[in-house]
Amino acid sequence: ILEMEVAEKLIDIIPCAEKVRFAKNGTDDTSAAIRIARAYTDNEHIAVCGYHGWRDWYIGSTTRDLGEPKSVKKLTHTFEYNNIEQLEDIIKNNAGEIAAIKMEVSRNEVPKKGYLEKVRDLADENNIILIFDECTSGFRETYGGLHSKYDVFPDMIIYGKALGNGYAI
């Protein structure tokens, strides 16, 4: 019953939340979100910015990719934060194949004016699921999540230890 109460409270706090699903850790949450996006869009490619755990779908796009299948590595495309042109190129070069844009709202730098809005627009224009990773940012700076501060709402949000002030809940 506690899980249901917390889920209802999160839906009240987070303006774009309609449903809540709990998982063991941020990596599991992230992997579930990627699978949902792939299932929903019937596409396999992911555009990613930031750090997103150690699962194959992500780690194959990093320098820690030893042992990852080449076929998996080809599905994740990285772009730099605040570099909208890189994201536009990824979408253009993989037209109709991108399932999700997965990114942190902000980590080491703040978004340039209009950046997050443009990411949201690109996702909408190309039928791509926008996933914000707030595992470290959610509730730390702004009640409900950093996306609320910038008034840009994703299709899915992932929270983690930020809900418990750095401790697993």
PDB file of C-alpha atoms in Angstrom:
ATOM      1  CA  ILE A   1       0.000   0.000   0.000  1.00  0.00           C
ATOM      2  CA  LEU A   2       2.948   2.352   0.656  1.00  0.00           C
ATOM      3  CA  GLU A   3       4.099   1.949  -2.967  1.00  0.00           C
ATOM      4  CA  MET A   4       0.651   3.040  -4.169  1.00  0.00           C
ATOM      5  CA  GLU A   5       0.623   6.062  -1.851  1.00  0.00           C
ATOM      6  CA  VAL A   6       4.062   7.171  -3.031  1.00  0.00           C
ATOM      7  CA  ALA A   7       3.060   6.680  -6.680  1.00  0.00           C
ATOM      8  CA  GLU A   8      -0.070   8.805  -6.188  1.00  0.00           C
ATOM      9  CA  LYS A   9       1.984  11.510  -4.457  1.00  0.00           C
ATOM     10  CA  LEU A  10       4.508  11.560  -7.322  1.00  0.00           C
ATOM     11  CA  ILE A  11       1.690  11.933  -9.853  1.00  0.00           C
ATOM     12  CA  ASP A  12       0.419  14.922  -7.857  1.00  0.00           C
ATOM     13  CA  ILE A  13       3.893  16.515  -7.673  1.00  0.00           C
ATOM     14  CA  ILE A  14       5.118  15.905 -11.243  1.00  0.00           C
ATOM     15  CA  PRO A  15       3.026  17.861 -13.777  1.00  0.00           C
ATOM     16  CA  CYS A  16       3.480  15.451 -16.692  1.00  0.00           C
ATOM     17  CA  ALA A  17       3.274  12.188 -14.720  1.00  0.00           C
ATOM     18  CA  GLU A  18       0.356   9.907 -15.484  1.00  0.00           C
ATOM     19  CA  LYS A  19       1.756   6.585 -14.267  1.00  0.00           C
ATOM     20  CA  VAL A  20       4.559   5.448 -11.975  1.00  0.00           C
ATOM     21  CA  ARG A  21       6.596   2.261 -11.998  1.00  0.00           C
ATOM     22  CA  PHE A  22       9.195   1.444  -9.357  1.00  0.00           C
ATOM     23  CA  ALA A  23      12.380  -0.503 -10.032  1.00  0.00           C
ATOM     24  CA  LYS A  24      15.452  -1.520  -8.077  1.00  0.00           C
ATOM     25  CA  ASN A  25      17.891   1.075  -9.437  1.00  0.00           C
ATOM     26  CA  GLY A  26      18.455   3.736 -12.102  1.00  0.00           C
ATOM     27  CA  THR A  27      20.013   1.298 -14.556  1.00  0.00           C
ATOM     28  CA  ASP A  28      16.962  -0.966 -14.401  1.00  0.00           C
ATOM     29  CA  ASP A  29      14.671   2.067 -14.790  1.00  0.00           C
ATOM     30  CA  THR A  30      16.662   3.244 -17.778  1.00  0.00           C
ATOM     31  CA  SER A  31      16.647  -0.154 -19.450  1.00  0.00           C
ATOM     32  CA  ALA A  32      12.891  -0.454 -18.957  1.00  0.00           C
ATOM     33  CA  ALA A  33      12.323   2.988 -20.481  1.00  0.00           C
ATOM     34  CA  ILE A  34      14.426   2.087 -23.518  1.00  0.00           C
ATOM     35  CA  ARG A  35      12.489  -1.161 -23.999  1.00  0.00           C
ATOM     36  CA  ILE A  36       9.174   0.666 -23.704  1.00  0.00           C
ATOM     37  CA  ALA A  37      10.269   3.261 -26.285  1.00  0.00           C
ATOM     38  CA  ARG A  38      11.469   0.557 -28.656  1.00  0.00           C
ATOM     39  CA  ALA A  39       8.276  -1.443 -28.268  1.00  0.00           C
ATOM     40  CA  TYR A  40       6.053   1.608 -28.708  1.00  0.00           C
ATOM     41  CA  THR A  41       7.836   3.001 -31.779  1.00  0.00           C
ATOM     42  CA  ASP A  42       8.977  -0.314 -33.288  1.00  0.00           C
ATOM     43  CA  ASN A  43      12.396   1.330 -33.769  1.00  0.00           C
ATOM     44  CA  GLU A  44      15.731   0.247 -32.278  1.00  0.00           C
ATOM     45  CA  HIS A  45      18.084   3.233 -32.375  1.00  0.00           C
ATOM     46  CA  ILE A  46      18.638   5.548 -29.403  1.00  0.00           C
ATOM     47  CA  ALA A  47      20.086   9.082 -29.371  1.00  0.00           C
ATOM     48  CA  VAL A  48      21.788   9.608 -26.034  1.00  0.00           C
ATOM     49  CA  CYS A  49      23.473  12.400 -24.128  1.00  0.00           C
ATOM     50  CA  GLY A  50      25.000  12.027 -20.660  1.00  0.00           C
ATOM     51  CA  TYR A  51      25.660   9.024 -18.443  1.00  0.00           C
ATOM     52  CA  HIS A  52      23.066   6.233 -18.327  1.00  0.00           C
ATOM     53  CA  GLY A  53      24.470   3.195 -16.560  1.00  0.00           C
ATOM     54  CA  TRP A  54      26.172  -0.046 -17.582  1.00  0.00           C
ATOM     55  CA  ARG A  55      23.598  -1.868 -19.686  1.00  0.00           C
ATOM     56  CA  ASP A  56      24.540  -3.003 -23.191  1.00  0.00           C
ATOM     57  CA  TRP A  57      22.243  -0.540 -24.994  1.00  0.00           C
ATOM     58  CA  TYR A  58      24.265   2.376 -23.524  1.00  0.00           C
ATOM     59  CA  ILE A  59      27.731   1.237 -22.524  1.00  0.00           C
ATOM     60  CA  GLY A  60      28.505   0.086 -26.058  1.00  0.00           C
ATOM     61  CA  SER A  61      28.493   3.752 -27.068  1.00  0.00           C
ATOM     62  CA  THR A  62      31.250   4.617 -24.577  1.00  0.00           C
ATOM     63  CA  THR A  63      34.956   3.892 -24.222  1.00  0.00           C
ATOM     64  CA  ARG A  64      34.009   1.084 -21.802  1.00  0.00           C
ATOM     65  CA  ASP A  65      32.606  -0.968 -24.671  1.00  0.00           C
ATOM     66  CA  LEU A  66      34.904  -4.008 -24.586  1.00  0.00           C
ATOM     67  CA  GLY A  67      32.860  -7.169 -24.852  1.00  0.00           C
ATOM     68  CA  GLU A  68      29.791  -5.469 -26.272  1.00  0.00           C
ATOM     69  CA  PRO A  69      28.410  -6.912 -29.513  1.00  0.00           C
ATOM     70  CA  LYS A  70      29.023  -4.733 -32.567  1.00  0.00           C
ATOM     71  CA  SER A  71      25.366  -5.063 -33.513  1.00  0.00           C
ATOM     72  CA  VAL A  72      24.364  -3.456 -30.192  1.00  0.00           C
ATOM     73  CA  LYS A  73      26.979  -0.693 -30.469  1.00  0.00           C
ATOM     74  CA  LYS A  74      25.465   0.441 -33.774  1.00  0.00           C
ATOM     75  CA  LEU A  75      22.109   1.197 -32.152  1.00  0.00           C
ATOM     76  CA  THR A  76      23.163   3.992 -29.773  1.00  0.00           C
ATOM     77  CA  HIS A  77      24.232   7.398 -31.071  1.00  0.00           C
ATOM     78  CA  THR A  78      25.783   9.965 -28.735  1.00  0.00           C
ATOM     79  CA  PHE A  79      25.432  13.718 -28.934  1.00  0.00           C
ATOM     80  CA  GLU A  80      26.925  16.507 -26.845  1.00  0.00           C
ATOM     81  CA  TYR A  81      24.775  18.509 -24.461  1.00  0.00           C
ATOM     82  CA  ASN A  82      23.662  21.854 -25.916  1.00  0.00           C
ATOM     83  CA  ASN A  83      24.668  20.714 -29.421  1.00  0.00           C
ATOM     84  CA  ILE A  84      21.331  20.641 -31.216  1.00  0.00           C
ATOM     85  CA  GLU A  85      23.021  20.270 -34.599  1.00  0.00           C
ATOM     86  CA  GLN A  86      24.539  16.927 -33.564  1.00  0.00           C
ATOM     87  CA  LEU A  87      21.136  15.654 -32.485  1.00  0.00           C
ATOM     88  CA  GLU A  88      19.559  16.880 -35.727  1.00  0.00           C
ATOM     89  CA  ASP A  89      22.259  15.012 -37.699  1.00  0.00           C
ATOM     90  CA  ILE A  90      21.632  11.795 -35.767  1.00  0.00           C
ATOM     91  CA  ILE A  91      17.920  12.020 -36.493  1.00  0.00           C
ATOM     92  CA  LYS A  92      18.520  12.860 -40.151  1.00  0.00           C
ATOM     93  CA  ASN A  93      21.087  10.068 -40.651  1.00  0.00           C
ATOM     94  CA  ASN A  94      18.801   7.518 -38.969  1.00  0.00           C
ATOM     95  CA  ALA A  95      15.464   8.769 -40.255  1.00  0.00           C
ATOM     96  CA  GLY A  96      12.548   6.703 -39.049  1.00  0.00           C
ATOM     97  CA  GLU A  97      14.786   4.465 -36.901  1.00  0.00           C
ATOM     98  CA  ILE A  98      15.155   6.435 -33.647  1.00  0.00           C
ATOM     99  CA  ALA A  99      13.023   5.116 -30.797  1.00  0.00           C
ATOM    100  CA  ALA A 100      14.126   7.551 -28.103  1.00  0.00           C
ATOM    101  CA  ILE A 101      16.175  10.561 -27.179  1.00  0.00           C
ATOM    102  CA  LYS A 102      17.569   9.778 -23.731  1.00  0.00           C
ATOM    103  CA  MET A 103      19.289  12.577 -21.857  1.00  0.00           C
ATOM    104  CA  GLU A 104      19.860  14.292 -18.566  1.00  0.00           C
ATOM    105  CA  VAL A 105      18.009  17.584 -18.251  1.00  0.00           C
ATOM    106  CA  SER A 106      21.221  19.165 -16.993  1.00  0.00           C
ATOM    107  CA  ARG A 107      24.349  17.887 -15.294  1.00  0.00           C
ATOM    108  CA  ASN A 108      27.566  19.854 -15.694  1.00  0.00           C
ATOM    109  CA  GLU A 109      26.109  22.788 -17.588  1.00  0.00           C
ATOM    110  CA  VAL A 110      22.791  24.541 -17.919  1.00  0.00           C
ATOM    111  CA  PRO A 111      20.846  24.367 -21.157  1.00  0.00           C
ATOM    112  CA  LYS A 112      21.316  27.162 -23.664  1.00  0.00           C
ATOM    113  CA  LYS A 113      18.221  29.250 -24.231  1.00  0.00           C
ATOM    114  CA  GLY A 114      15.734  27.213 -26.277  1.00  0.00           C
ATOM    115  CA  TYR A 115      17.843  24.029 -26.280  1.00  0.00           C
ATOM    116  CA  LEU A 116      15.499  21.756 -24.338  1.00  0.00           C
ATOM    117  CA  GLU A 117      12.500  23.149 -26.194  1.00  0.00           C
ATOM    118  CA  LYS A 118      14.179  22.320 -29.518  1.00  0.00           C
ATOM    119  CA  VAL A 119      14.929  18.769 -28.307  1.00  0.00           C
ATOM    120  CA  ARG A 120      11.229  18.413 -27.382  1.00  0.00           C
ATOM    121  CA  ASP A 121      10.213  19.735 -30.814  1.00  0.00           C
ATOM    122  CA  LEU A 122      12.566  17.346 -32.639  1.00  0.00           C
ATOM    123  CA  ALA A 123      11.133  14.419 -30.707  1.00  0.00           C
ATOM    124  CA  ASP A 124       7.563  15.449 -31.560  1.00  0.00           C
ATOM    125  CA  GLU A 125       8.322  16.141 -35.229  1.00  0.00           C
ATOM    126  CA  ASN A 126       9.979  12.741 -35.680  1.00  0.00           C
ATOM    127  CA  ASN A 127       7.727  10.552 -33.494  1.00  0.00           C
ATOM    128  CA  ILE A 128      10.569   9.911 -31.048  1.00  0.00           C
ATOM    129  CA  ILE A 129      10.030   9.255 -27.354  1.00  0.00           C
ATOM    130  CA  LEU A 130      11.790  11.868 -25.189  1.00  0.00           C
ATOM    131  CA  ILE A 131      13.167  10.393 -21.969  1.00  0.00           C
ATOM    132  CA  PHE A 132      14.654  12.668 -19.316  1.00  0.00           C
ATOM    133  CA  ASP A 133      17.024  11.028 -16.865  1.00  0.00           C
ATOM    134  CA  GLU A 134      16.612  12.729 -13.511  1.00  0.00           C
ATOM    135  CA  CYS A 135      18.305  10.015 -11.465  1.00  0.00           C
ATOM    136  CA  THR A 136      20.698  12.581 -10.029  1.00  0.00           C
ATOM    137  CA  SER A 137      18.851  15.859 -10.665  1.00  0.00           C
ATOM    138  CA  GLY A 138      15.259  15.063  -9.730  1.00  0.00           C
ATOM    139  CA  PHE A 139      14.082  16.889  -6.586  1.00  0.00           C
ATOM    140  CA  ARG A 140      17.549  18.254  -5.786  1.00  0.00           C
ATOM    141  CA  GLU A 141      17.138  21.704  -7.258  1.00  0.00           C
ATOM    142  CA  THR A 142      13.434  21.889  -8.004  1.00  0.00           C
ATOM    143  CA  TYR A 143      10.493  20.169  -6.374  1.00  0.00           C
ATOM    144  CA  GLY A 144       9.230  17.574  -8.854  1.00  0.00           C
ATOM    145  CA  GLY A 145      12.292  17.578 -11.054  1.00  0.00           C
ATOM    146  CA  LEU A 146      14.627  19.810 -12.989  1.00  0.00           C
ATOM    147  CA  HIS A 147      12.474  19.584 -16.130  1.00  0.00           C
ATOM    148  CA  SER A 148       9.840  21.639 -14.279  1.00  0.00           C
ATOM    149  CA  LYS A 149      12.340  24.451 -13.781  1.00  0.00           C
ATOM    150  CA  TYR A 150      12.858  24.672 -17.548  1.00  0.00           C
ATOM    151  CA  ASP A 151       9.181  24.017 -18.323  1.00  0.00           C
ATOM    152  CA  VAL A 152       9.958  21.221 -20.804  1.00  0.00           C
ATOM    153  CA  PHE A 153       8.123  17.966 -20.284  1.00  0.00           C
ATOM    154  CA  PRO A 154       9.318  14.579 -21.568  1.00  0.00           C
ATOM    155  CA  ASP A 155       7.306  11.520 -22.457  1.00  0.00           C
ATOM    156  CA  MET A 156       9.052   9.579 -19.680  1.00  0.00           C
ATOM    157  CA  ILE A 157      11.129  10.595 -16.681  1.00  0.00           C
ATOM    158  CA  ILE A 158      13.489   8.406 -14.736  1.00  0.00           C
ATOM    159  CA  TYR A 159      14.189   9.205 -11.108  1.00  0.00           C
ATOM    160  CA  GLY A 160      16.613   7.448  -8.823  1.00  0.00           C
ATOM    161  CA  LYS A 161      18.390   8.173  -5.604  1.00  0.00           C
ATOM    162  CA  ALA A 162      17.486  11.843  -5.928  1.00  0.00           C
ATOM    163  CA  LEU A 163      14.072  10.852  -4.557  1.00  0.00           C
ATOM    164  CA  GLY A 164      15.745   9.694  -1.346  1.00  0.00           C
ATOM    165  CA  ASN A 165      18.298  12.508  -1.035  1.00  0.00           C
ATOM    166  CA  GLY A 166      21.035  10.260  -2.403  1.00  0.00           C
ATOM    167  CA  TYR A 167      19.867   7.088  -0.714  1.00  0.00           C
ATOM    168  CA  ALA A 168      18.033   4.215  -2.354  1.00  0.00           C
ATOM    169  CA  ILE A 169      14.343   4.172  -1.509  1.00  0.00           C
TER     170      ILE A 169
END
